[in-house]
Amino acid sequence: MTVTRRALTHDDARAPARVADRDLRYRVRAVFSSKRTVPASRPALLLALLVAPGLAASACAPGDPQGSEGETANETEATGEDPTADPGETTSQELVDAPTWYQDVAPIVVSRCGGCHRDGGIAPFALDSYEAAAPWATLLTAAVESGEMPPYGADETEECQPRFPFKHDARLPDGDKALLREWAEAEAPEGDPNAAATVPERPSIELTDADVTLTPKSGVEIEGTSDRFLCFVLDPQLEEDRYLAALQVVPGNDEIVHHVLVFTDENGSSEQAAGEDGWYECPGGGIQGDQLIAAWAPGAHPSLPPENAAFRLAAGSRLIVNIHYHPTGAGVEPDPGTALALKWYEGQPDNVSELFLIGNFEGYNLLPGPGDENGKEFRIPAGAAAHTEEMFYEVDGGIPEIKIWSVASHMHYVGVDMLLGIQRPDPGLLQPEKECLLQTPHYSFEWQRGYAYDAPFEQLPSFKAGDLLYFRCTYNNSMSNPYVVEALDERGLDAPVDVYLGDETLDEMCLGVFGIAYPRALIDP
């Protein structure tokens, strides 16, 4: 079968325009992230963002004909405006009319940001009270306007417009952004706490109604500079088949937990490999479980399939929690126990769900790309600021129609954008011939998530035998990418090097993560 490069894109648009502002976005993110700091060589812009705009005095120089008292009074009376005011200033009337924290801003900031920016949250400072938020008004506005906050990698672009919106879309509407800008420019007025507007409930990425939380038999300590892959075996103690409505990985130390995959092990053989400590080395992350049911990376929401679908756990199953640890290089870091929160499905669902990892191809499935030297190769040249790798996957024969309820992109620190699409040679009812499923032009390894479609189950995108899944990953392997600078520093290097496909944090990936569902009757007639 002949596959045309970029078969699913609408034009030959590339990433340079989108990666140009990555350094700015990195610095804004650094202030709002508890995991990274601003490079010492780039403090100027951050300092500028932290300085709140002052209100300039309005006065004309002596002898200025436009400053004569009578003429000003006449013009003010005629127009209602002060002709001596600087058009860029905030006027006293605008200050009176400005949004206030209690009446306008708190409902936006607390509901959109309070899930992380609260006392005890994962963010480095709180934004859930006036006293906490007011000093950050200018930087908060800049972060929201740049798209850095709230963290959300997906976006609609000229070449990718998914048919359905995504659930839990964290992006602020333009009206809310404008209101935050007005509040910051007015020097963050407080308003009347006695007439405060109702504040919606804080968002959460935690599974708050779990039925049980499984923890490993023992913790581990991670040190040195080499990545480690450990597999922890958890026993849900099932005497009969059951289904999971939702589950969530709870990292024991998010400074070193790089990503987590959760597999089922239906015959329980993994427990013997784990031994008394409850874990074993799984080099390179390569394990063979029966079914992937959860994938966690920083910022991931609970694994939550549609209402009429659930993950299947057979009686006697074990759960293999495959953890990729990336040491800080600053000494011993403990993981006292990365846990798994489970919520059971009552009864039997119509559909069985699982996660489907596709990508990271070489050979036949990899398309020719820029910079290839020895035939087709997955290689990101040193210094390349907008390098692309493209690949496809033809769905095997015999596969019935399978629904896609969620999709996500996964790369490492060099990745800046990913596009996932599908091409259907024989489209079924309600399914177009070509479709872009997701693009993440604001991709950040530090904050990854799945994007669940907000659509009725029967209308969800689907694939079947013969369909082609398409992937395009864009990388910035230059010193303009602050994450590359940081990665090189970890290796003691001061210039970019070629990057290849691999499991280590300083290797790269191009991986699509699909939440799928198929009729339970196919496996349980």
Short mmCIF file of C-alpha atoms in Angstrom, two decimals:
data_model
loop_
_atom_site.label_atom_id
_atom_site.label_comp_id
_atom_site.label_asym_id
_atom_site.label_seq_id
_atom_site.Cartn_x
_atom_site.Cartn_y
_atom_site.Cartn_z
CA MET A 1 0.00 0.00 0.00
CA THR A 2 1.30 3.43 -0.93
CA VAL A 3 1.09 6.05 1.79
CA THR A 4 1.48 9.68 0.86
CA ARG A 5 3.46 11.82 3.29
CA ARG A 6 1.30 14.28 5.22
CA ALA A 7 -1.76 12.62 3.77
CA LEU A 8 -3.88 13.92 6.62
CA THR A 9 -2.65 17.51 6.75
CA HIS A 10 -4.42 20.32 4.95
CA ASP A 11 -1.25 22.08 3.91
CA ASP A 12 2.48 22.00 4.41
CA ALA A 13 2.35 24.18 7.53
CA ARG A 14 5.14 23.42 9.93
CA ALA A 15 6.11 24.26 13.46
CA PRO A 16 8.63 27.17 13.33
CA ALA A 17 6.01 29.83 14.02
CA ARG A 18 4.72 27.85 16.97
CA VAL A 19 8.07 27.08 18.52
CA ALA A 20 9.31 30.66 18.28
CA ASP A 21 7.59 31.65 21.52
CA ARG A 22 8.60 28.51 23.43
CA ASP A 23 11.32 30.27 25.40
CA LEU A 24 8.82 32.88 26.60
CA ARG A 25 6.33 30.19 27.49
CA TYR A 26 8.99 28.22 29.34
CA ARG A 27 9.85 31.18 31.56
CA VAL A 28 6.23 31.87 32.38
CA ARG A 29 5.69 28.19 33.14
CA ALA A 30 8.76 28.08 35.36
CA VAL A 31 7.16 30.44 37.85
CA PHE A 32 3.96 28.41 37.97
CA SER A 33 5.64 25.00 38.09
CA SER A 34 7.05 23.40 41.21
CA LYS A 35 9.42 21.18 39.20
CA ARG A 36 11.60 23.60 37.25
CA THR A 37 13.42 26.88 37.65
CA VAL A 38 14.17 29.74 35.31
CA PRO A 39 17.59 29.48 33.62
CA ALA A 40 19.98 31.91 35.30
CA SER A 41 20.96 33.35 31.93
CA ARG A 42 17.41 34.44 31.11
CA PRO A 43 16.01 36.47 34.04
CA ALA A 44 15.23 39.71 32.21
CA LEU A 45 11.81 38.91 30.77
CA LEU A 46 10.63 37.23 33.93
CA LEU A 47 11.66 40.27 35.94
CA ALA A 48 9.71 42.47 33.55
CA LEU A 49 6.65 40.26 33.93
CA LEU A 50 6.86 40.45 37.70
CA VAL A 51 6.86 44.26 37.76
CA ALA A 52 3.25 45.45 37.96
CA PRO A 53 2.41 48.34 35.65
CA GLY A 54 2.17 51.65 37.47
CA LEU A 55 -0.23 54.49 36.77
CA ALA A 56 1.57 57.43 35.13
CA ALA A 57 0.79 60.97 36.26
CA SER A 58 -1.19 63.06 33.78
CA ALA A 59 0.26 66.56 33.36
CA CYS A 60 1.27 68.82 30.52
CA ALA A 61 4.59 70.64 30.50
CA PRO A 62 4.51 74.36 31.36
CA GLY A 63 3.79 76.49 28.35
CA ASP A 64 2.26 73.62 26.35
CA PRO A 65 -0.62 75.17 24.42
CA GLN A 66 -2.61 71.96 24.82
CA GLY A 67 -2.22 72.34 28.56
CA SER A 68 -4.07 75.66 29.00
CA GLU A 69 -6.63 75.32 31.72
CA GLY A 70 -9.51 76.97 29.88
CA GLU A 71 -9.05 74.97 26.67
CA THR A 72 -8.88 71.71 28.58
CA ALA A 73 -12.03 72.50 30.49
CA ASN A 74 -13.90 73.41 27.29
CA GLU A 75 -12.83 70.21 25.51
CA THR A 76 -13.67 68.08 28.54
CA GLU A 77 -17.10 69.66 28.75
CA ALA A 78 -17.72 69.10 25.05
CA THR A 79 -16.52 65.48 24.81
CA GLY A 80 -16.68 64.14 28.34
CA GLU A 81 -13.05 63.02 27.95
CA ASP A 82 -9.82 64.48 29.28
CA PRO A 83 -7.67 65.44 26.24
CA THR A 84 -4.54 65.53 28.41
CA ALA A 85 -4.85 61.86 29.35
CA ASP A 86 -2.42 59.39 27.85
CA PRO A 87 -4.48 56.99 25.71
CA GLY A 88 -2.51 54.09 27.20
CA GLU A 89 -3.24 55.07 30.82
CA THR A 90 -5.84 53.64 33.11
CA THR A 91 -8.13 56.56 34.00
CA SER A 92 -9.76 57.16 37.36
CA GLN A 93 -13.16 56.28 35.90
CA GLU A 94 -11.76 53.02 34.53
CA LEU A 95 -10.42 52.23 37.99
CA VAL A 96 -13.91 52.70 39.41
CA ASP A 97 -15.35 50.40 36.74
CA ALA A 98 -12.53 47.82 36.92
CA PRO A 99 -13.24 44.19 37.79
CA THR A 100 -12.60 43.24 41.40
CA TRP A 101 -11.41 40.04 43.02
CA TYR A 102 -14.52 39.23 45.03
CA GLN A 103 -17.08 40.25 42.43
CA ASP A 104 -15.43 39.12 39.17
CA VAL A 105 -12.01 37.47 39.35
CA ALA A 106 -12.24 34.90 42.15
CA PRO A 107 -14.79 32.69 40.34
CA ILE A 108 -12.43 32.45 37.35
CA VAL A 109 -9.12 31.98 39.15
CA VAL A 110 -10.30 29.63 41.90
CA SER A 111 -12.32 27.39 39.56
CA ARG A 112 -9.68 27.28 36.79
CA CYS A 113 -6.44 27.41 38.80
CA GLY A 114 -7.34 26.44 42.36
CA GLY A 115 -7.02 22.71 41.80
CA CYS A 116 -3.23 23.08 41.76
CA HIS A 117 -2.66 26.62 43.09
CA ARG A 118 -3.92 26.10 46.65
CA ASP A 119 -2.44 25.30 50.03
CA GLY A 120 -1.17 21.73 49.76
CA GLY A 121 -1.54 21.69 45.95
CA ILE A 122 1.17 20.68 43.49
CA ALA A 123 1.82 24.28 42.42
CA PRO A 124 4.50 26.29 44.27
CA PHE A 125 2.09 28.99 45.47
CA ALA A 126 -1.63 29.48 46.09
CA LEU A 127 -4.06 31.63 44.11
CA ASP A 128 -7.24 30.83 46.01
CA SER A 129 -7.52 34.03 48.05
CA TYR A 130 -7.18 37.72 47.33
CA GLU A 131 -4.09 38.05 49.51
CA ALA A 132 -2.41 35.18 47.68
CA ALA A 133 -3.44 36.12 44.12
CA ALA A 134 -3.11 39.91 44.03
CA PRO A 135 0.73 40.04 43.98
CA TRP A 136 0.69 37.69 40.98
CA ALA A 137 -1.94 39.59 38.95
CA THR A 138 0.37 40.72 36.14
CA LEU A 139 2.22 37.42 35.76
CA LEU A 140 -1.02 35.46 36.07
CA THR A 141 -2.48 37.48 33.20
CA ALA A 142 0.62 36.94 31.05
CA ALA A 143 0.54 33.19 31.70
CA VAL A 144 -3.13 32.93 30.75
CA GLU A 145 -2.81 35.08 27.63
CA SER A 146 0.20 33.10 26.40
CA GLY A 147 -1.72 29.83 26.83
CA GLU A 148 0.73 28.49 29.40
CA MET A 149 -1.84 28.47 32.15
CA PRO A 150 -3.95 26.56 32.76
CA PRO A 151 -1.71 23.88 31.18
CA TYR A 152 -3.41 22.51 28.06
CA GLY A 153 -1.42 21.20 25.12
CA ALA A 154 -4.21 20.73 22.58
CA ASP A 155 -5.45 23.43 20.23
CA GLU A 156 -7.36 23.88 17.00
CA THR A 157 -5.06 24.84 14.13
CA GLU A 158 -5.39 25.42 10.40
CA GLU A 159 -4.39 21.82 9.77
CA CYS A 160 -6.23 20.15 12.65
CA GLN A 161 -9.79 20.79 13.73
CA PRO A 162 -11.20 17.77 15.63
CA ARG A 163 -14.88 17.10 15.01
CA PHE A 164 -15.74 17.09 18.71
CA PRO A 165 -14.69 19.23 21.67
CA PHE A 166 -12.80 17.68 24.56
CA LYS A 167 -14.12 17.17 28.06
CA HIS A 168 -12.56 19.23 30.85
CA ASP A 169 -11.19 21.85 28.45
CA ALA A 170 -9.02 23.97 30.73
CA ARG A 171 -8.62 26.93 28.38
CA LEU A 172 -10.13 30.26 29.37
CA PRO A 173 -12.55 31.99 26.99
CA ASP A 174 -11.45 35.33 25.55
CA GLY A 175 -13.86 37.22 27.80
CA ASP A 176 -12.25 35.80 30.94
CA LYS A 177 -8.78 36.64 29.62
CA ALA A 178 -9.85 40.24 28.95
CA LEU A 179 -11.31 40.51 32.45
CA LEU A 180 -8.06 39.33 34.04
CA ARG A 181 -6.14 41.87 31.94
CA GLU A 182 -8.43 44.70 33.12
CA TRP A 183 -8.04 43.58 36.73
CA ALA A 184 -4.23 43.50 36.52
CA GLU A 185 -4.04 46.88 34.76
CA ALA A 186 -6.21 48.40 37.51
CA GLU A 187 -3.70 47.14 40.11
CA ALA A 188 -5.82 44.19 41.24
CA PRO A 189 -8.66 45.83 43.21
CA GLU A 190 -10.11 43.71 46.00
CA GLY A 191 -13.80 44.58 45.92
CA ASP A 192 -16.33 43.93 48.67
CA PRO A 193 -15.92 40.58 50.45
CA ASN A 194 -19.40 40.97 51.92
CA ALA A 195 -20.92 40.92 48.42
CA ALA A 196 -18.69 38.21 46.97
CA ALA A 197 -19.82 36.28 43.93
CA THR A 198 -20.32 32.53 44.25
CA VAL A 199 -17.08 30.65 43.61
CA PRO A 200 -17.44 27.33 41.72
CA GLU A 201 -15.89 24.17 43.10
CA ARG A 202 -12.15 23.76 42.54
CA PRO A 203 -11.10 21.50 39.66
CA SER A 204 -9.32 18.27 40.50
CA ILE A 205 -7.23 15.73 38.63
CA GLU A 206 -7.59 13.25 41.48
CA LEU A 207 -9.98 10.31 41.66
CA THR A 208 -11.87 11.52 44.72
CA ASP A 209 -14.42 8.69 44.95
CA ALA A 210 -12.12 5.66 44.72
CA ASP A 211 -13.35 2.44 46.33
CA VAL A 212 -9.88 1.13 47.14
CA THR A 213 -6.27 2.30 46.94
CA LEU A 214 -3.56 -0.29 46.35
CA THR A 215 -0.04 0.41 47.58
CA PRO A 216 3.20 -1.53 46.92
CA LYS A 217 4.77 -3.78 49.54
CA SER A 218 7.81 -1.52 49.81
CA GLY A 219 9.20 1.77 48.56
CA VAL A 220 12.43 2.38 46.69
CA GLU A 221 15.26 4.90 46.63
CA ILE A 222 16.46 6.33 43.33
CA GLU A 223 19.90 7.88 42.93
CA GLY A 224 22.66 8.41 40.41
CA THR A 225 22.12 9.70 36.89
CA SER A 226 20.77 6.68 34.99
CA ASP A 227 17.08 6.06 34.42
CA ARG A 228 15.53 2.99 36.05
CA PHE A 229 12.49 0.94 35.10
CA LEU A 230 10.83 -0.95 37.96
CA CYS A 231 7.68 -3.06 37.87
CA PHE A 232 5.57 -3.18 41.04
CA VAL A 233 2.99 -5.93 41.41
CA LEU A 234 -0.29 -5.15 43.18
CA ASP A 235 -2.97 -7.66 44.14
CA PRO A 236 -6.60 -6.45 43.97
CA GLN A 237 -7.62 -9.81 45.55
CA LEU A 238 -10.34 -10.66 43.07
CA GLU A 239 -12.24 -13.94 43.47
CA GLU A 240 -14.38 -13.22 40.42
CA ASP A 241 -14.15 -11.13 37.26
CA ARG A 242 -14.78 -7.44 37.88
CA TYR A 243 -14.75 -4.22 35.90
CA LEU A 244 -13.17 -0.86 36.67
CA ALA A 245 -15.09 2.36 36.07
CA ALA A 246 -12.00 4.47 36.71
CA LEU A 247 -8.46 4.35 38.07
CA GLN A 248 -5.72 6.82 38.85
CA VAL A 249 -1.99 6.54 39.41
CA VAL A 250 -0.87 8.43 42.53
CA PRO A 251 2.90 9.06 42.23
CA GLY A 252 4.87 8.72 45.42
CA ASN A 253 7.45 11.31 44.34
CA ASP A 254 6.70 13.36 41.24
CA GLU A 255 10.26 14.68 41.15
CA ILE A 256 11.49 11.31 39.89
CA VAL A 257 8.43 9.47 38.53
CA HIS A 258 8.77 10.07 34.77
CA HIS A 259 5.81 8.03 33.55
CA VAL A 260 3.77 5.00 34.59
CA LEU A 261 2.04 2.22 32.64
CA VAL A 262 -0.45 -0.12 34.31
CA PHE A 263 -1.03 -3.59 32.83
CA THR A 264 -3.23 -6.48 33.86
CA ASP A 265 -1.63 -9.89 34.49
CA GLU A 266 -4.44 -12.41 34.30
CA ASN A 267 -2.54 -15.49 35.52
CA GLY A 268 -0.70 -13.69 38.32
CA SER A 269 2.73 -14.94 37.27
CA SER A 270 4.29 -11.52 37.86
CA GLU A 271 4.00 -11.95 41.63
CA GLN A 272 6.70 -14.62 41.61
CA ALA A 273 9.05 -12.30 39.71
CA ALA A 274 8.38 -9.52 42.21
CA GLY A 275 9.46 -11.52 45.26
CA GLU A 276 9.15 -10.34 48.85
CA ASP A 277 9.77 -6.67 48.04
CA GLY A 278 6.92 -6.60 45.56
CA TRP A 279 8.88 -5.28 42.57
CA TYR A 280 11.43 -6.29 39.97
CA GLU A 281 13.62 -4.62 37.38
CA CYS A 282 12.03 -4.37 33.94
CA PRO A 283 14.88 -2.96 31.79
CA GLY A 284 13.83 -0.49 29.13
CA GLY A 285 10.25 -0.69 30.32
CA GLY A 286 9.67 -3.75 28.18
CA ILE A 287 7.03 -6.00 29.78
CA GLN A 288 4.24 -8.07 28.33
CA GLY A 289 1.01 -7.59 30.21
CA ASP A 290 -2.38 -8.81 29.04
CA GLN A 291 -4.00 -5.39 28.77
CA LEU A 292 -2.93 -1.78 29.24
CA ILE A 293 -5.48 0.04 31.40
CA ALA A 294 -3.74 3.22 32.52
CA ALA A 295 -0.92 5.50 31.40
CA TRP A 296 0.28 8.27 33.66
CA ALA A 297 2.59 11.21 33.01
CA PRO A 298 2.72 14.58 34.79
CA GLY A 299 -0.68 16.27 34.69
CA ALA A 300 -2.64 13.14 33.73
CA HIS A 301 -6.31 12.89 34.67
CA PRO A 302 -7.85 9.65 35.97
CA SER A 303 -8.32 6.93 33.38
CA LEU A 304 -12.08 7.28 32.96
CA PRO A 305 -13.82 5.53 30.04
CA PRO A 306 -17.36 6.38 28.87
CA GLU A 307 -20.29 5.46 31.11
CA ASN A 308 -21.14 2.29 29.17
CA ALA A 309 -17.54 1.01 29.08
CA ALA A 310 -15.09 -0.26 31.72
CA PHE A 311 -11.73 -1.98 32.13
CA ARG A 312 -11.89 -5.73 32.70
CA LEU A 313 -10.01 -7.48 35.52
CA ALA A 314 -10.15 -11.28 35.56
CA ALA A 315 -10.39 -13.24 38.80
CA GLY A 316 -6.93 -13.81 40.28
CA SER A 317 -5.39 -10.99 38.22
CA ARG A 318 -2.47 -8.92 39.37
CA LEU A 319 -1.75 -5.36 38.29
CA ILE A 320 1.73 -4.55 37.01
CA VAL A 321 2.66 -0.92 37.67
CA ASN A 322 5.58 -0.18 35.35
CA ILE A 323 7.37 2.96 36.59
CA HIS A 324 10.04 4.86 34.68
CA TYR A 325 12.20 6.75 37.20
CA HIS A 326 14.36 9.67 36.12
CA PRO A 327 16.79 10.61 38.93
CA THR A 328 17.40 14.25 39.78
CA GLY A 329 21.16 13.76 39.95
CA ALA A 330 21.16 15.61 43.28
CA GLY A 331 21.38 12.58 45.56
CA VAL A 332 19.02 9.95 46.89
CA GLU A 333 15.32 10.50 46.19
CA PRO A 334 12.79 8.14 47.83
CA ASP A 335 9.54 6.91 46.37
CA PRO A 336 7.70 5.67 49.46
CA GLY A 337 5.06 4.05 47.28
CA THR A 338 3.38 4.98 44.01
CA ALA A 339 -0.22 3.89 44.56
CA LEU A 340 -3.18 2.96 42.39
CA ALA A 341 -6.68 4.25 43.20
CA LEU A 342 -9.54 2.10 41.84
CA LYS A 343 -13.28 2.66 41.40
CA TRP A 344 -15.35 -0.42 40.59
CA TYR A 345 -18.03 -0.60 37.90
CA GLU A 346 -21.35 -1.91 39.19
CA GLY A 347 -22.52 -4.84 37.10
CA GLN A 348 -21.29 -5.53 33.57
CA PRO A 349 -20.71 -2.83 30.94
CA ASP A 350 -21.81 -3.02 27.32
CA ASN A 351 -18.26 -2.30 26.18
CA VAL A 352 -14.77 -3.22 27.34
CA SER A 353 -12.15 -0.47 27.38
CA GLU A 354 -8.39 -0.45 27.29
CA LEU A 355 -5.55 1.85 26.26
CA PHE A 356 -3.80 1.37 22.95
CA LEU A 357 -0.21 2.65 22.51
CA ILE A 358 0.81 3.12 18.88
CA GLY A 359 3.89 4.79 17.40
CA ASN A 360 7.66 4.84 17.97
CA PHE A 361 8.07 3.18 14.59
CA GLU A 362 11.19 2.50 12.59
CA GLY A 363 11.52 0.63 9.32
CA TYR A 364 8.43 0.12 7.17
CA ASN A 365 6.05 2.29 9.23
CA LEU A 366 8.42 5.28 9.34
CA LEU A 367 8.03 7.74 6.48
CA PRO A 368 11.05 9.39 4.78
CA GLY A 369 11.96 12.58 6.57
CA PRO A 370 14.27 15.58 6.52
CA GLY A 371 17.88 14.86 7.36
CA ASP A 372 17.76 11.12 6.67
CA GLU A 373 21.30 9.99 5.84
CA ASN A 374 21.18 6.20 5.78
CA GLY A 375 17.77 5.54 4.32
CA LYS A 376 14.75 6.09 6.56
CA GLU A 377 15.81 6.73 10.12
CA PHE A 378 14.40 8.21 13.31
CA ARG A 379 17.08 10.79 14.00
CA ILE A 380 16.68 14.36 15.24
CA PRO A 381 19.80 16.22 14.07
CA ALA A 382 21.71 18.38 16.51
CA GLY A 383 20.65 22.01 16.16
CA ALA A 384 17.42 21.31 14.22
CA ALA A 385 14.75 23.71 15.53
CA ALA A 386 11.71 22.27 13.74
CA HIS A 387 12.53 18.68 12.77
CA THR A 388 9.66 16.35 11.94
CA GLU A 389 9.26 12.59 12.03
CA GLU A 390 6.19 11.04 10.39
CA MET A 391 4.87 7.51 10.61
CA PHE A 392 1.75 5.47 10.03
CA TYR A 393 0.07 2.31 11.27
CA GLU A 394 -2.27 0.17 9.19
CA VAL A 395 -4.90 -1.49 11.38
CA ASP A 396 -4.62 -5.26 11.14
CA GLY A 397 -7.15 -7.33 9.25
CA GLY A 398 -9.96 -8.89 11.23
CA ILE A 399 -10.30 -5.94 13.61
CA PRO A 400 -13.96 -4.89 13.98
CA GLU A 401 -15.00 -1.27 14.38
CA ILE A 402 -13.48 0.10 17.59
CA LYS A 403 -14.47 3.39 19.19
CA ILE A 404 -11.87 5.99 20.22
CA TRP A 405 -13.02 7.84 23.34
CA SER A 406 -9.72 9.47 24.28
CA VAL A 407 -6.44 10.39 22.61
CA ALA A 408 -3.10 11.75 23.84
CA SER A 409 0.38 12.51 22.55
CA HIS A 410 3.62 11.43 24.19
CA MET A 411 7.13 12.69 23.51
CA HIS A 412 10.04 13.64 25.73
CA TYR A 413 11.87 16.95 26.29
CA VAL A 414 12.80 17.66 22.66
CA GLY A 415 9.18 17.32 21.47
CA VAL A 416 7.18 20.50 20.87
CA ASP A 417 4.16 19.46 18.76
CA MET A 418 2.34 16.30 17.71
CA LEU A 419 -0.48 15.67 15.25
CA LEU A 420 -2.52 12.46 15.17
CA GLY A 421 -4.97 11.63 12.41
CA ILE A 422 -6.77 8.81 10.66
CA GLN A 423 -7.42 7.92 7.03
CA ARG A 424 -10.28 5.54 6.22
CA PRO A 425 -10.24 3.89 2.76
CA ASP A 426 -13.76 2.62 3.42
CA PRO A 427 -15.39 5.02 5.89
CA GLY A 428 -18.41 3.79 7.78
CA LEU A 429 -21.54 5.64 8.79
CA LEU A 430 -20.82 9.02 10.45
CA GLN A 431 -17.06 8.60 9.89
CA PRO A 432 -15.26 10.93 7.42
CA GLU A 433 -12.60 9.66 5.04
CA LYS A 434 -9.91 11.79 6.69
CA GLU A 435 -9.92 13.14 10.20
CA CYS A 436 -7.51 14.90 12.54
CA LEU A 437 -7.94 13.44 15.99
CA LEU A 438 -5.63 15.71 17.99
CA GLN A 439 -2.87 18.28 17.70
CA THR A 440 -0.84 19.46 20.70
CA PRO A 441 1.06 22.57 19.52
CA HIS A 442 1.58 23.58 23.17
CA TYR A 443 3.03 20.22 24.15
CA SER A 444 4.93 20.06 27.42
CA PHE A 445 6.38 16.91 28.87
CA GLU A 446 5.80 18.34 32.33
CA TRP A 447 2.04 18.44 31.90
CA GLN A 448 0.55 15.65 29.83
CA ARG A 449 -3.02 14.45 29.77
CA GLY A 450 -5.52 12.46 27.77
CA TYR A 451 -8.14 14.34 25.77
CA ALA A 452 -11.54 12.65 26.04
CA TYR A 453 -14.08 13.50 23.36
CA ASP A 454 -17.27 15.21 24.54
CA ALA A 455 -19.66 13.33 22.25
CA PRO A 456 -22.28 10.56 22.40
CA PHE A 457 -20.73 7.10 22.35
CA GLU A 458 -22.25 6.16 19.00
CA GLN A 459 -20.78 9.27 17.33
CA LEU A 460 -17.21 8.85 18.63
CA PRO A 461 -14.39 8.46 16.08
CA SER A 462 -13.64 4.84 15.24
CA PHE A 463 -11.19 2.69 13.31
CA LYS A 464 -11.34 -0.77 11.77
CA ALA A 465 -9.23 -3.11 9.67
CA GLY A 466 -7.53 -1.32 6.77
CA ASP A 467 -7.65 2.15 8.27
CA LEU A 468 -4.41 4.14 8.57
CA LEU A 469 -3.41 5.97 11.74
CA TYR A 470 -1.00 8.84 11.05
CA PHE A 471 1.49 10.54 13.39
CA ARG A 472 3.65 13.61 12.94
CA CYS A 473 5.98 14.72 15.72
CA THR A 474 7.89 18.00 15.69
CA TYR A 475 11.08 18.49 17.70
CA ASN A 476 13.29 21.43 18.66
CA ASN A 477 16.78 20.04 19.25
CA SER A 478 18.48 23.43 19.48
CA MET A 479 19.69 25.69 22.26
CA SER A 480 16.52 27.78 21.78
CA ASN A 481 14.67 24.96 23.55
CA PRO A 482 15.29 25.43 27.30
CA TYR A 483 14.54 21.77 27.94
CA VAL A 484 17.36 20.78 25.59
CA VAL A 485 19.68 23.11 27.51
CA GLU A 486 18.65 21.42 30.73
CA ALA A 487 19.03 17.91 29.31
CA LEU A 488 22.50 18.71 28.00
CA ASP A 489 23.47 20.09 31.37
CA GLU A 490 22.47 16.79 32.97
CA ARG A 491 24.94 15.07 30.64
CA GLY A 492 27.67 17.65 31.14
CA LEU A 493 27.36 18.88 27.52
CA ASP A 494 27.15 22.41 26.16
CA ALA A 495 25.96 21.77 22.58
CA PRO A 496 23.12 19.68 21.09
CA VAL A 497 23.73 16.12 19.92
CA ASP A 498 21.73 13.90 17.59
CA VAL A 499 18.72 12.37 19.36
CA TYR A 500 17.37 8.92 18.54
CA LEU A 501 14.33 6.81 19.36
CA GLY A 502 14.53 5.25 22.81
CA ASP A 503 13.02 4.78 26.26
CA GLU A 504 15.39 7.00 28.25
CA THR A 505 14.29 10.52 29.13
CA LEU A 506 17.07 11.97 26.97
CA ASP A 507 16.01 9.82 24.01
CA GLU A 508 12.82 10.64 22.13
CA MET A 509 9.45 9.12 21.33
CA CYS A 510 6.54 9.72 18.96
CA LEU A 511 3.68 7.85 20.55
CA GLY A 512 -0.10 8.07 20.35
CA VAL A 513 -2.17 6.95 23.32
CA PHE A 514 -5.71 5.90 22.41
CA GLY A 515 -8.54 5.12 24.81
CA ILE A 516 -10.59 2.51 22.96
CA ALA A 517 -13.79 0.56 23.55
CA TYR A 518 -15.30 -2.49 21.86
CA PRO A 519 -18.39 -4.65 22.57
CA ARG A 520 -18.04 -6.94 25.58
CA ALA A 521 -19.70 -9.69 23.56
CA LEU A 522 -16.49 -10.03 21.51
CA ILE A 523 -14.62 -11.45 24.52
CA ASP A 524 -17.50 -12.60 26.74
CA PRO A 525 -20.24 -14.07 24.50
#
